[in-house]
Amino acid sequence: MASPAGALPVILLLLVVSCCRRISGAFPAADALRRVAPRAGGLCEQLLLPLRYPCTEHTVETKDGFLLSLQHIPYGKNKANDSTGPPVFLQHGLFQGGDTWFINSPEQSLGYILADNGFDVWIGNVRGTRWSKGHTTFSVHDKLFWDWSWQELAEYDLLAMLGYVYTVTQSKILYVGHSQGTIMGLAALTMPEIVKMISSAALLCPISYLDNVSARFVLRAVAMHFDQGKTVASIHQGLIIIWMIRKGTFAKYDYGLLGNLRHYGLLRPPAFDLSSIPESLPVWMGYGGLDALADVTDVQRTIKELRSTPELLYVGDYGHIDFVMSVKAKNDVYVDLIRFLRENGWHSSY
């Protein structure tokens, strides 16, 4: 069922844009995998446990001090403990959280469906979202808490969360992302320290290039250079990805000429090289004909830059939100997605 129009462009924007400027500094890599005590009253307690799904809360620290919440659903409510399959990691889009994967009924939501199909489900929650508002130094009221872009979500948040799951399970991970979760995923898969932990990747509404974005609010913000205004900080998560839209690039943060020389040794920020994603990595992509952000033309450009040929699922009447919120997504999308995950990560040892 295609998403209704009207307020949809604003909703779609919130699913891909990332927040304010950036934090810099070096931290020991080991810090990213340090576990701290989980807080009570999290997603498990509010959503999963009342429906009799096993669920535990975990917290990891990124190397720039953010405390991220993870949820672990090792099997479905009707499965035995010894039937747990391979770990699958679900990464939400922006201005959402891990609860995105449980928005509909257990029969209709991907998170429940994967657990009931025997997968070892892990839910990621990036910095600044409802479930991940902690930091070792700053509070959400501090400006520096929001001084980062989507690049840190890939290089710091995913590294910390996937590293934790990899360490706990001692197994390669099936990665599933939606919207900004695909931006993060594609960038992260160009990093050898992350891609070595991944057995396959499934991307719902994959985004890297945004040349053909048609959501009106996004285009208006680009024309106004809205991301340069101080109003961005007041809404906490702003429009940092809009430099990206204007320039038609999939690149690291642009500090300006002098800043780029300091950070990268280059006048312009380096691009994330999609051709560096290993050809041997199985990739699946699901995209829709009514998607105002992950436009078909931009998706095709992304596909051409990959060395491998991804498996594709095209749903002509699906918009950006439908892949996670449509009550028809189980039959339209998830059946094929689960087939892919089983064929590219489910080994005889599970």
mmCIF file of C-alpha atoms in Angstrom:
data_model
loop_
_atom_site.group_PDB
_atom_site.id
_atom_site.type_symbol
_atom_site.label_atom_id
_atom_site.label_comp_id
_atom_site.label_asym_id
_atom_site.label_seq_id
_atom_site.Cartn_x
_atom_site.Cartn_y
_atom_site.Cartn_z
ATOM 1 C CA MET A 1 0.000 0.000 0.000
ATOM 2 C CA ALA A 2 1.597 3.247 -1.094
ATOM 3 C CA SER A 3 2.022 5.974 1.492
ATOM 4 C CA PRO A 4 -0.404 8.920 1.316
ATOM 5 C CA ALA A 5 0.790 12.280 0.013
ATOM 6 C CA GLY A 6 0.376 15.514 1.946
ATOM 7 C CA ALA A 7 2.715 15.460 4.939
ATOM 8 C CA LEU A 8 4.816 12.674 3.455
ATOM 9 C CA PRO A 9 7.663 14.871 2.078
ATOM 10 C CA VAL A 10 8.370 16.163 5.584
ATOM 11 C CA ILE A 11 8.285 12.632 7.009
ATOM 12 C CA LEU A 12 10.578 11.418 4.280
ATOM 13 C CA LEU A 13 13.040 14.213 4.957
ATOM 14 C CA LEU A 14 13.242 13.252 8.597
ATOM 15 C CA LEU A 15 14.172 9.734 7.562
ATOM 16 C CA VAL A 16 17.334 10.716 5.691
ATOM 17 C CA VAL A 17 18.766 13.905 7.038
ATOM 18 C CA SER A 18 21.331 13.721 9.757
ATOM 19 C CA CYS A 19 22.445 16.147 12.351
ATOM 20 C CA CYS A 20 24.350 19.324 12.772
ATOM 21 C CA ARG A 21 28.098 19.746 12.297
ATOM 22 C CA ARG A 22 30.831 17.442 13.585
ATOM 23 C CA ILE A 23 33.029 16.310 16.423
ATOM 24 C CA SER A 24 36.679 15.560 15.849
ATOM 25 C CA GLY A 25 39.329 13.810 17.879
ATOM 26 C CA ALA A 26 40.953 10.421 18.245
ATOM 27 C CA PHE A 27 39.872 7.762 20.718
ATOM 28 C CA PRO A 28 41.174 4.239 21.326
ATOM 29 C CA ALA A 29 39.358 1.727 19.138
ATOM 30 C CA ALA A 30 38.803 -0.582 22.096
ATOM 31 C CA ASP A 31 36.553 2.007 23.733
ATOM 32 C CA ALA A 32 33.965 1.500 21.020
ATOM 33 C CA LEU A 33 33.306 -2.025 22.266
ATOM 34 C CA ARG A 34 33.079 -1.288 25.979
ATOM 35 C CA ARG A 35 29.765 -2.329 27.478
ATOM 36 C CA VAL A 36 28.138 -0.285 30.217
ATOM 37 C CA ALA A 37 25.067 -1.089 32.298
ATOM 38 C CA PRO A 38 21.793 -0.908 30.340
ATOM 39 C CA ARG A 39 19.070 1.429 31.554
ATOM 40 C CA ALA A 40 15.664 0.211 32.655
ATOM 41 C CA GLY A 41 12.444 1.098 30.873
ATOM 42 C CA GLY A 42 13.849 0.643 27.402
ATOM 43 C CA LEU A 43 12.404 -0.688 24.192
ATOM 44 C CA CYS A 44 12.354 -4.286 25.459
ATOM 45 C CA GLU A 45 10.254 -3.450 28.482
ATOM 46 C CA GLN A 46 7.860 -1.246 26.564
ATOM 47 C CA LEU A 47 7.314 -3.296 23.399
ATOM 48 C CA LEU A 48 8.791 -6.791 23.268
ATOM 49 C CA LEU A 49 8.395 -8.295 26.726
ATOM 50 C CA PRO A 50 4.645 -7.533 27.007
ATOM 51 C CA LEU A 51 4.159 -9.650 23.864
ATOM 52 C CA ARG A 52 6.247 -12.502 25.358
ATOM 53 C CA TYR A 53 9.226 -12.027 23.087
ATOM 54 C CA PRO A 54 12.586 -12.579 24.840
ATOM 55 C CA CYS A 55 14.494 -9.304 24.818
ATOM 56 C CA THR A 56 17.497 -7.869 26.637
ATOM 57 C CA GLU A 57 18.943 -4.347 26.669
ATOM 58 C CA HIS A 58 22.611 -3.650 25.940
ATOM 59 C CA THR A 59 24.616 -0.422 25.889
ATOM 60 C CA VAL A 60 27.815 0.264 23.978
ATOM 61 C CA GLU A 61 30.071 3.296 23.995
ATOM 62 C CA THR A 62 31.365 4.877 20.798
ATOM 63 C CA LYS A 63 34.900 6.196 20.608
ATOM 64 C CA ASP A 64 33.555 9.760 20.824
ATOM 65 C CA GLY A 65 31.651 9.019 24.032
ATOM 66 C CA PHE A 66 28.060 8.354 22.937
ATOM 67 C CA LEU A 67 26.165 5.616 24.761
ATOM 68 C CA LEU A 68 24.059 3.624 22.341
ATOM 69 C CA SER A 69 21.210 1.275 23.155
ATOM 70 C CA LEU A 70 20.959 -2.155 21.554
ATOM 71 C CA GLN A 71 18.164 -4.679 21.920
ATOM 72 C CA HIS A 72 18.639 -8.415 21.528
ATOM 73 C CA ILE A 73 15.786 -10.755 20.579
ATOM 74 C CA PRO A 74 17.487 -14.174 20.321
ATOM 75 C CA TYR A 75 14.434 -16.056 19.048
ATOM 76 C CA GLY A 76 10.666 -15.750 18.656
ATOM 77 C CA LYS A 77 8.132 -16.197 21.407
ATOM 78 C CA ASN A 78 7.335 -19.730 20.262
ATOM 79 C CA LYS A 79 10.898 -20.865 19.555
ATOM 80 C CA ALA A 80 13.245 -22.864 21.744
ATOM 81 C CA ASN A 81 16.458 -21.283 22.977
ATOM 82 C CA ASP A 82 18.582 -23.802 21.100
ATOM 83 C CA SER A 83 17.014 -22.865 17.752
ATOM 84 C CA THR A 84 18.718 -19.482 17.438
ATOM 85 C CA GLY A 85 19.993 -18.763 13.926
ATOM 86 C CA PRO A 86 22.546 -16.252 12.603
ATOM 87 C CA PRO A 87 22.685 -12.699 13.977
ATOM 88 C CA VAL A 88 20.799 -10.117 11.941
ATOM 89 C CA PHE A 89 21.293 -6.428 12.718
ATOM 90 C CA LEU A 90 18.486 -3.969 11.920
ATOM 91 C CA GLN A 91 19.370 -0.276 11.455
ATOM 92 C CA HIS A 92 16.559 2.268 11.364
ATOM 93 C CA GLY A 93 16.273 5.493 9.393
ATOM 94 C CA LEU A 94 16.620 8.968 10.865
ATOM 95 C CA PHE A 95 14.230 10.466 13.409
ATOM 96 C CA GLN A 96 13.195 6.917 14.112
ATOM 97 C CA GLY A 97 14.486 4.322 16.526
ATOM 98 C CA GLY A 98 14.612 0.594 16.963
ATOM 99 C CA ASP A 99 10.865 0.528 17.553
ATOM 100 C CA THR A 100 10.461 1.166 13.791
ATOM 101 C CA TRP A 101 10.904 -2.559 13.211
ATOM 102 C CA PHE A 102 7.956 -3.349 15.518
ATOM 103 C CA ILE A 103 5.512 -0.633 14.434
ATOM 104 C CA ASN A 104 2.819 -3.037 13.204
ATOM 105 C CA SER A 105 1.556 -6.352 14.569
ATOM 106 C CA PRO A 106 3.917 -9.309 15.146
ATOM 107 C CA GLU A 107 2.590 -10.824 11.936
ATOM 108 C CA GLN A 108 3.390 -7.670 9.939
ATOM 109 C CA SER A 109 6.591 -6.177 11.438
ATOM 110 C CA LEU A 110 10.031 -7.248 10.205
ATOM 111 C CA GLY A 111 11.612 -7.413 13.679
ATOM 112 C CA TYR A 112 9.019 -9.868 14.983
ATOM 113 C CA ILE A 113 8.949 -11.835 11.729
ATOM 114 C CA LEU A 114 12.724 -12.381 11.720
ATOM 115 C CA ALA A 115 12.694 -13.560 15.354
ATOM 116 C CA ASP A 116 9.789 -15.915 14.653
ATOM 117 C CA ASN A 117 11.742 -17.297 11.687
ATOM 118 C CA GLY A 118 14.629 -18.272 13.945
ATOM 119 C CA PHE A 119 17.024 -15.372 13.410
ATOM 120 C CA ASP A 120 19.086 -13.925 16.260
ATOM 121 C CA VAL A 121 17.808 -10.335 16.054
ATOM 122 C CA TRP A 122 19.784 -7.277 17.175
ATOM 123 C CA ILE A 123 18.323 -3.761 17.003
ATOM 124 C CA GLY A 124 20.530 -0.692 16.575
ATOM 125 C CA ASN A 125 19.742 2.813 17.858
ATOM 126 C CA VAL A 126 22.027 5.649 16.771
ATOM 127 C CA ARG A 127 23.021 8.666 18.839
ATOM 128 C CA GLY A 128 20.391 11.288 19.593
ATOM 129 C CA THR A 129 17.410 8.989 19.081
ATOM 130 C CA ARG A 130 14.836 8.171 21.725
ATOM 131 C CA TRP A 131 16.745 5.142 22.979
ATOM 132 C CA SER A 132 20.295 6.532 22.694
ATOM 133 C CA LYS A 133 20.522 9.909 24.405
ATOM 134 C CA GLY A 134 23.478 9.202 26.656
ATOM 135 C CA HIS A 135 27.048 10.517 26.555
ATOM 136 C CA THR A 136 29.999 10.204 28.889
ATOM 137 C CA THR A 137 30.418 13.999 29.074
ATOM 138 C CA PHE A 138 27.539 15.895 27.454
ATOM 139 C CA SER A 139 23.793 16.004 27.977
ATOM 140 C CA VAL A 140 21.205 16.454 25.240
ATOM 141 C CA HIS A 141 21.033 20.126 26.287
ATOM 142 C CA ASP A 142 24.671 20.717 25.332
ATOM 143 C CA LYS A 143 25.417 22.008 21.847
ATOM 144 C CA LEU A 144 28.383 19.659 21.516
ATOM 145 C CA PHE A 145 26.075 16.675 21.995
ATOM 146 C CA TRP A 146 24.605 17.478 18.574
ATOM 147 C CA ASP A 147 27.879 18.369 16.840
ATOM 148 C CA TRP A 148 28.094 15.538 14.326
ATOM 149 C CA SER A 149 26.888 14.363 10.911
ATOM 150 C CA TRP A 150 25.675 11.090 9.408
ATOM 151 C CA GLN A 151 29.331 10.220 8.767
ATOM 152 C CA GLU A 152 29.864 9.542 12.477
ATOM 153 C CA LEU A 153 26.832 7.274 12.427
ATOM 154 C CA ALA A 154 28.687 5.028 9.989
ATOM 155 C CA GLU A 155 32.248 5.376 11.248
ATOM 156 C CA TYR A 156 31.545 5.437 14.996
ATOM 157 C CA ASP A 157 28.028 4.196 15.787
ATOM 158 C CA LEU A 158 27.922 1.249 13.401
ATOM 159 C CA LEU A 159 31.484 0.295 14.270
ATOM 160 C CA ALA A 160 30.600 0.208 17.973
ATOM 161 C CA MET A 161 27.271 -1.604 17.605
ATOM 162 C CA LEU A 162 28.356 -4.153 15.001
ATOM 163 C CA GLY A 163 31.611 -4.737 16.845
ATOM 164 C CA TYR A 164 29.683 -5.514 20.014
ATOM 165 C CA VAL A 165 27.335 -7.960 18.268
ATOM 166 C CA TYR A 166 30.269 -9.600 16.490
ATOM 167 C CA THR A 167 32.133 -10.011 19.768
ATOM 168 C CA VAL A 168 29.129 -11.441 21.627
ATOM 169 C CA THR A 169 27.966 -13.827 18.899
ATOM 170 C CA GLN A 170 31.374 -14.758 17.476
ATOM 171 C CA SER A 171 29.659 -14.805 14.099
ATOM 172 C CA LYS A 172 29.422 -12.700 10.974
ATOM 173 C CA ILE A 173 26.324 -10.502 10.837
ATOM 174 C CA LEU A 174 23.463 -10.102 8.391
ATOM 175 C CA TYR A 175 22.952 -6.341 7.970
ATOM 176 C CA VAL A 176 19.529 -4.842 7.212
ATOM 177 C CA GLY A 177 19.083 -1.065 6.880
ATOM 178 C CA HIS A 178 16.304 1.280 5.832
ATOM 179 C CA SER A 179 16.734 4.809 4.438
ATOM 180 C CA GLN A 180 19.522 6.483 6.430
ATOM 181 C CA GLY A 181 20.393 3.004 7.645
ATOM 182 C CA THR A 182 21.404 2.312 4.034
ATOM 183 C CA ILE A 183 23.501 5.489 3.778
ATOM 184 C CA MET A 184 25.296 4.410 6.931
ATOM 185 C CA GLY A 185 25.566 0.849 5.695
ATOM 186 C CA LEU A 186 26.982 1.682 2.276
ATOM 187 C CA ALA A 187 29.568 4.026 3.805
ATOM 188 C CA ALA A 188 30.472 1.493 6.493
ATOM 189 C CA LEU A 189 30.881 -1.327 3.986
ATOM 190 C CA THR A 190 33.730 0.622 2.368
ATOM 191 C CA MET A 191 35.601 0.288 5.688
ATOM 192 C CA PRO A 192 37.623 -2.956 6.003
ATOM 193 C CA GLU A 193 37.207 -3.086 9.790
ATOM 194 C CA ILE A 194 33.411 -3.189 9.392
ATOM 195 C CA VAL A 195 32.889 -5.207 6.210
ATOM 196 C CA LYS A 196 34.885 -8.104 7.653
ATOM 197 C CA MET A 197 32.084 -8.539 10.223
ATOM 198 C CA ILE A 198 29.276 -8.684 7.629
ATOM 199 C CA SER A 199 28.106 -11.811 5.804
ATOM 200 C CA SER A 200 25.521 -10.054 3.607
ATOM 201 C CA ALA A 201 23.639 -6.746 3.394
ATOM 202 C CA ALA A 202 19.981 -6.037 2.645
ATOM 203 C CA LEU A 203 19.118 -2.408 1.904
ATOM 204 C CA LEU A 204 15.564 -1.082 1.953
ATOM 205 C CA CYS A 205 15.241 2.162 -0.059
ATOM 206 C CA PRO A 206 19.014 2.456 -0.622
ATOM 207 C CA ILE A 207 20.390 5.987 -0.621
ATOM 208 C CA SER A 208 23.824 7.276 -1.521
ATOM 209 C CA TYR A 209 23.188 9.803 -4.281
ATOM 210 C CA LEU A 210 20.320 12.288 -4.101
ATOM 211 C CA ASP A 211 20.510 14.063 -7.452
ATOM 212 C CA ASN A 212 16.921 13.216 -8.341
ATOM 213 C CA VAL A 213 15.249 13.658 -4.962
ATOM 214 C CA SER A 214 11.712 14.975 -5.477
ATOM 215 C CA ALA A 215 10.481 15.634 -1.926
ATOM 216 C CA ARG A 216 9.504 19.315 -2.054
ATOM 217 C CA PHE A 217 10.619 20.240 1.453
ATOM 218 C CA VAL A 218 14.107 18.857 0.804
ATOM 219 C CA LEU A 219 14.469 20.762 -2.466
ATOM 220 C CA ARG A 220 13.263 23.983 -0.872
ATOM 221 C CA ALA A 221 15.773 23.596 1.946
ATOM 222 C CA VAL A 222 18.577 23.041 -0.563
ATOM 223 C CA ALA A 223 17.640 26.198 -2.463
ATOM 224 C CA MET A 224 17.521 28.234 0.770
ATOM 225 C CA HIS A 225 20.838 26.818 2.098
ATOM 226 C CA PHE A 226 18.828 26.053 5.216
ATOM 227 C CA ASP A 227 21.638 23.992 6.679
ATOM 228 C CA GLN A 228 23.734 27.139 7.125
ATOM 229 C CA GLY A 229 21.251 28.774 9.466
ATOM 230 C CA LYS A 230 21.358 28.715 13.255
ATOM 231 C CA THR A 231 17.818 27.334 13.368
ATOM 232 C CA VAL A 232 19.253 23.912 12.643
ATOM 233 C CA ALA A 233 20.608 23.556 16.168
ATOM 234 C CA SER A 234 17.228 24.353 17.666
ATOM 235 C CA ILE A 235 15.662 21.254 16.159
ATOM 236 C CA HIS A 236 18.677 19.152 17.206
ATOM 237 C CA GLN A 237 18.873 17.073 14.076
ATOM 238 C CA GLY A 238 19.288 19.278 11.037
ATOM 239 C CA LEU A 239 19.968 19.105 7.381
ATOM 240 C CA ILE A 240 23.654 18.208 7.093
ATOM 241 C CA ILE A 241 22.995 15.815 4.240
ATOM 242 C CA ILE A 242 21.855 18.817 2.110
ATOM 243 C CA TRP A 243 25.462 19.685 1.103
ATOM 244 C CA MET A 244 25.446 16.231 -0.288
ATOM 245 C CA ILE A 245 22.268 16.853 -2.276
ATOM 246 C CA ARG A 246 23.524 20.120 -3.767
ATOM 247 C CA LYS A 247 26.816 18.635 -4.913
ATOM 248 C CA GLY A 248 25.529 15.281 -6.083
ATOM 249 C CA THR A 249 28.235 13.438 -4.154
ATOM 250 C CA PHE A 250 28.517 10.576 -1.715
ATOM 251 C CA ALA A 251 31.462 11.932 0.199
ATOM 252 C CA LYS A 252 32.785 12.712 3.642
ATOM 253 C CA TYR A 253 32.032 15.951 5.461
ATOM 254 C CA ASP A 254 33.124 19.142 3.724
ATOM 255 C CA TYR A 255 35.073 21.328 6.156
ATOM 256 C CA GLY A 256 35.916 23.924 3.520
ATOM 257 C CA LEU A 257 39.239 24.203 1.697
ATOM 258 C CA LEU A 258 41.491 24.745 4.707
ATOM 259 C CA GLY A 259 39.567 22.343 6.935
ATOM 260 C CA ASN A 260 39.682 19.661 4.283
ATOM 261 C CA LEU A 261 43.449 20.091 3.996
ATOM 262 C CA ARG A 262 43.779 19.632 7.765
ATOM 263 C CA HIS A 263 41.496 16.608 7.998
ATOM 264 C CA TYR A 264 42.042 14.829 4.693
ATOM 265 C CA GLY A 265 45.114 16.380 3.119
ATOM 266 C CA LEU A 266 42.881 17.281 0.179
ATOM 267 C CA LEU A 267 41.072 20.405 -0.991
ATOM 268 C CA ARG A 268 37.821 18.475 -1.329
ATOM 269 C CA PRO A 269 36.435 15.737 0.928
ATOM 270 C CA PRO A 270 37.109 12.223 -0.349
ATOM 271 C CA ALA A 271 34.207 10.205 -1.699
ATOM 272 C CA PHE A 272 33.063 6.933 -0.216
ATOM 273 C CA ASP A 273 34.239 4.539 -2.891
ATOM 274 C CA LEU A 274 31.378 2.096 -3.455
ATOM 275 C CA SER A 275 33.593 0.042 -5.763
ATOM 276 C CA SER A 276 35.702 -0.845 -2.708
ATOM 277 C CA ILE A 277 32.837 -2.895 -1.253
ATOM 278 C CA PRO A 278 33.990 -6.486 -1.831
ATOM 279 C CA GLU A 279 32.540 -8.136 -4.897
ATOM 280 C CA SER A 280 32.080 -11.298 -2.840
ATOM 281 C CA LEU A 281 29.672 -9.603 -0.399
ATOM 282 C CA PRO A 282 26.049 -10.576 -1.215
ATOM 283 C CA VAL A 283 23.824 -7.486 -1.463
ATOM 284 C CA TRP A 284 20.032 -7.249 -1.780
ATOM 285 C CA MET A 285 18.154 -4.015 -2.506
ATOM 286 C CA GLY A 286 14.453 -3.261 -2.265
ATOM 287 C CA TYR A 287 13.184 0.005 -3.766
ATOM 288 C CA GLY A 288 9.904 1.560 -4.866
ATOM 289 C CA GLY A 289 8.515 3.454 -7.823
ATOM 290 C CA LEU A 290 6.864 6.118 -5.636
ATOM 291 C CA ASP A 291 9.899 6.877 -3.472
ATOM 292 C CA ALA A 292 10.514 10.643 -3.378
ATOM 293 C CA LEU A 293 13.954 10.215 -1.769
ATOM 294 C CA ALA A 294 15.473 6.948 -2.973
ATOM 295 C CA ASP A 295 14.658 7.815 -6.571
ATOM 296 C CA VAL A 296 14.929 4.972 -9.072
ATOM 297 C CA THR A 297 17.538 6.860 -11.133
ATOM 298 C CA ASP A 298 19.722 7.451 -8.067
ATOM 299 C CA VAL A 299 19.356 3.824 -6.987
ATOM 300 C CA GLN A 300 20.488 2.713 -10.437
ATOM 301 C CA ARG A 301 23.545 4.971 -10.172
ATOM 302 C CA THR A 302 24.424 3.343 -6.853
ATOM 303 C CA ILE A 303 24.045 -0.124 -8.376
ATOM 304 C CA LYS A 304 26.381 0.754 -11.269
ATOM 305 C CA GLU A 305 29.152 1.796 -8.877
ATOM 306 C CA LEU A 306 29.135 -1.516 -7.021
ATOM 307 C CA ARG A 307 31.511 -4.223 -8.211
ATOM 308 C CA SER A 308 28.939 -6.914 -7.522
ATOM 309 C CA THR A 309 25.481 -7.265 -9.031
ATOM 310 C CA PRO A 310 22.969 -6.991 -6.162
ATOM 311 C CA GLU A 311 19.717 -8.887 -6.046
ATOM 312 C CA LEU A 312 16.894 -6.416 -6.671
ATOM 313 C CA LEU A 313 13.252 -6.196 -5.613
ATOM 314 C CA TYR A 314 11.259 -3.393 -7.225
ATOM 315 C CA VAL A 315 7.779 -2.574 -5.934
ATOM 316 C CA GLY A 316 6.196 -0.046 -8.264
ATOM 317 C CA ASP A 317 3.523 1.317 -5.915
ATOM 318 C CA TYR A 318 5.714 1.599 -2.799
ATOM 319 C CA GLY A 319 6.960 4.868 -1.316
ATOM 320 C CA HIS A 320 9.803 5.412 1.117
ATOM 321 C CA ILE A 321 7.884 4.554 4.287
ATOM 322 C CA ASP A 322 6.028 1.555 2.918
ATOM 323 C CA PHE A 323 9.024 -0.769 3.180
ATOM 324 C CA VAL A 324 8.851 -0.633 6.979
ATOM 325 C CA MET A 325 5.278 0.468 7.702
ATOM 326 C CA SER A 326 2.998 -1.059 5.081
ATOM 327 C CA VAL A 327 0.786 -3.838 6.430
ATOM 328 C CA LYS A 328 1.366 -5.594 3.086
ATOM 329 C CA ALA A 329 5.159 -5.511 3.323
ATOM 330 C CA LYS A 330 5.397 -9.077 4.637
ATOM 331 C CA ASN A 331 4.199 -10.530 1.342
ATOM 332 C CA ASP A 332 5.459 -7.733 -0.900
ATOM 333 C CA VAL A 333 8.969 -7.433 0.556
ATOM 334 C CA TYR A 334 9.874 -9.542 3.581
ATOM 335 C CA VAL A 335 9.324 -12.979 2.033
ATOM 336 C CA ASP A 336 12.011 -12.279 -0.564
ATOM 337 C CA LEU A 337 14.236 -10.505 1.960
ATOM 338 C CA ILE A 338 14.176 -13.503 4.313
ATOM 339 C CA ARG A 339 14.890 -15.840 1.403
ATOM 340 C CA PHE A 340 18.002 -13.770 0.640
ATOM 341 C CA LEU A 341 19.133 -13.796 4.278
ATOM 342 C CA ARG A 342 18.685 -17.555 4.531
ATOM 343 C CA GLU A 343 20.659 -18.151 1.345
ATOM 344 C CA ASN A 344 23.463 -15.769 2.318
ATOM 345 C CA GLY A 345 24.152 -16.245 6.005
ATOM 346 C CA TRP A 346 22.297 -19.245 7.358
ATOM 347 C CA HIS A 347 24.801 -22.071 7.739
ATOM 348 C CA SER A 348 24.294 -25.667 8.756
ATOM 349 C CA SER A 349 25.713 -24.963 12.222
ATOM 350 C CA TYR A 350 22.629 -22.937 13.208
#
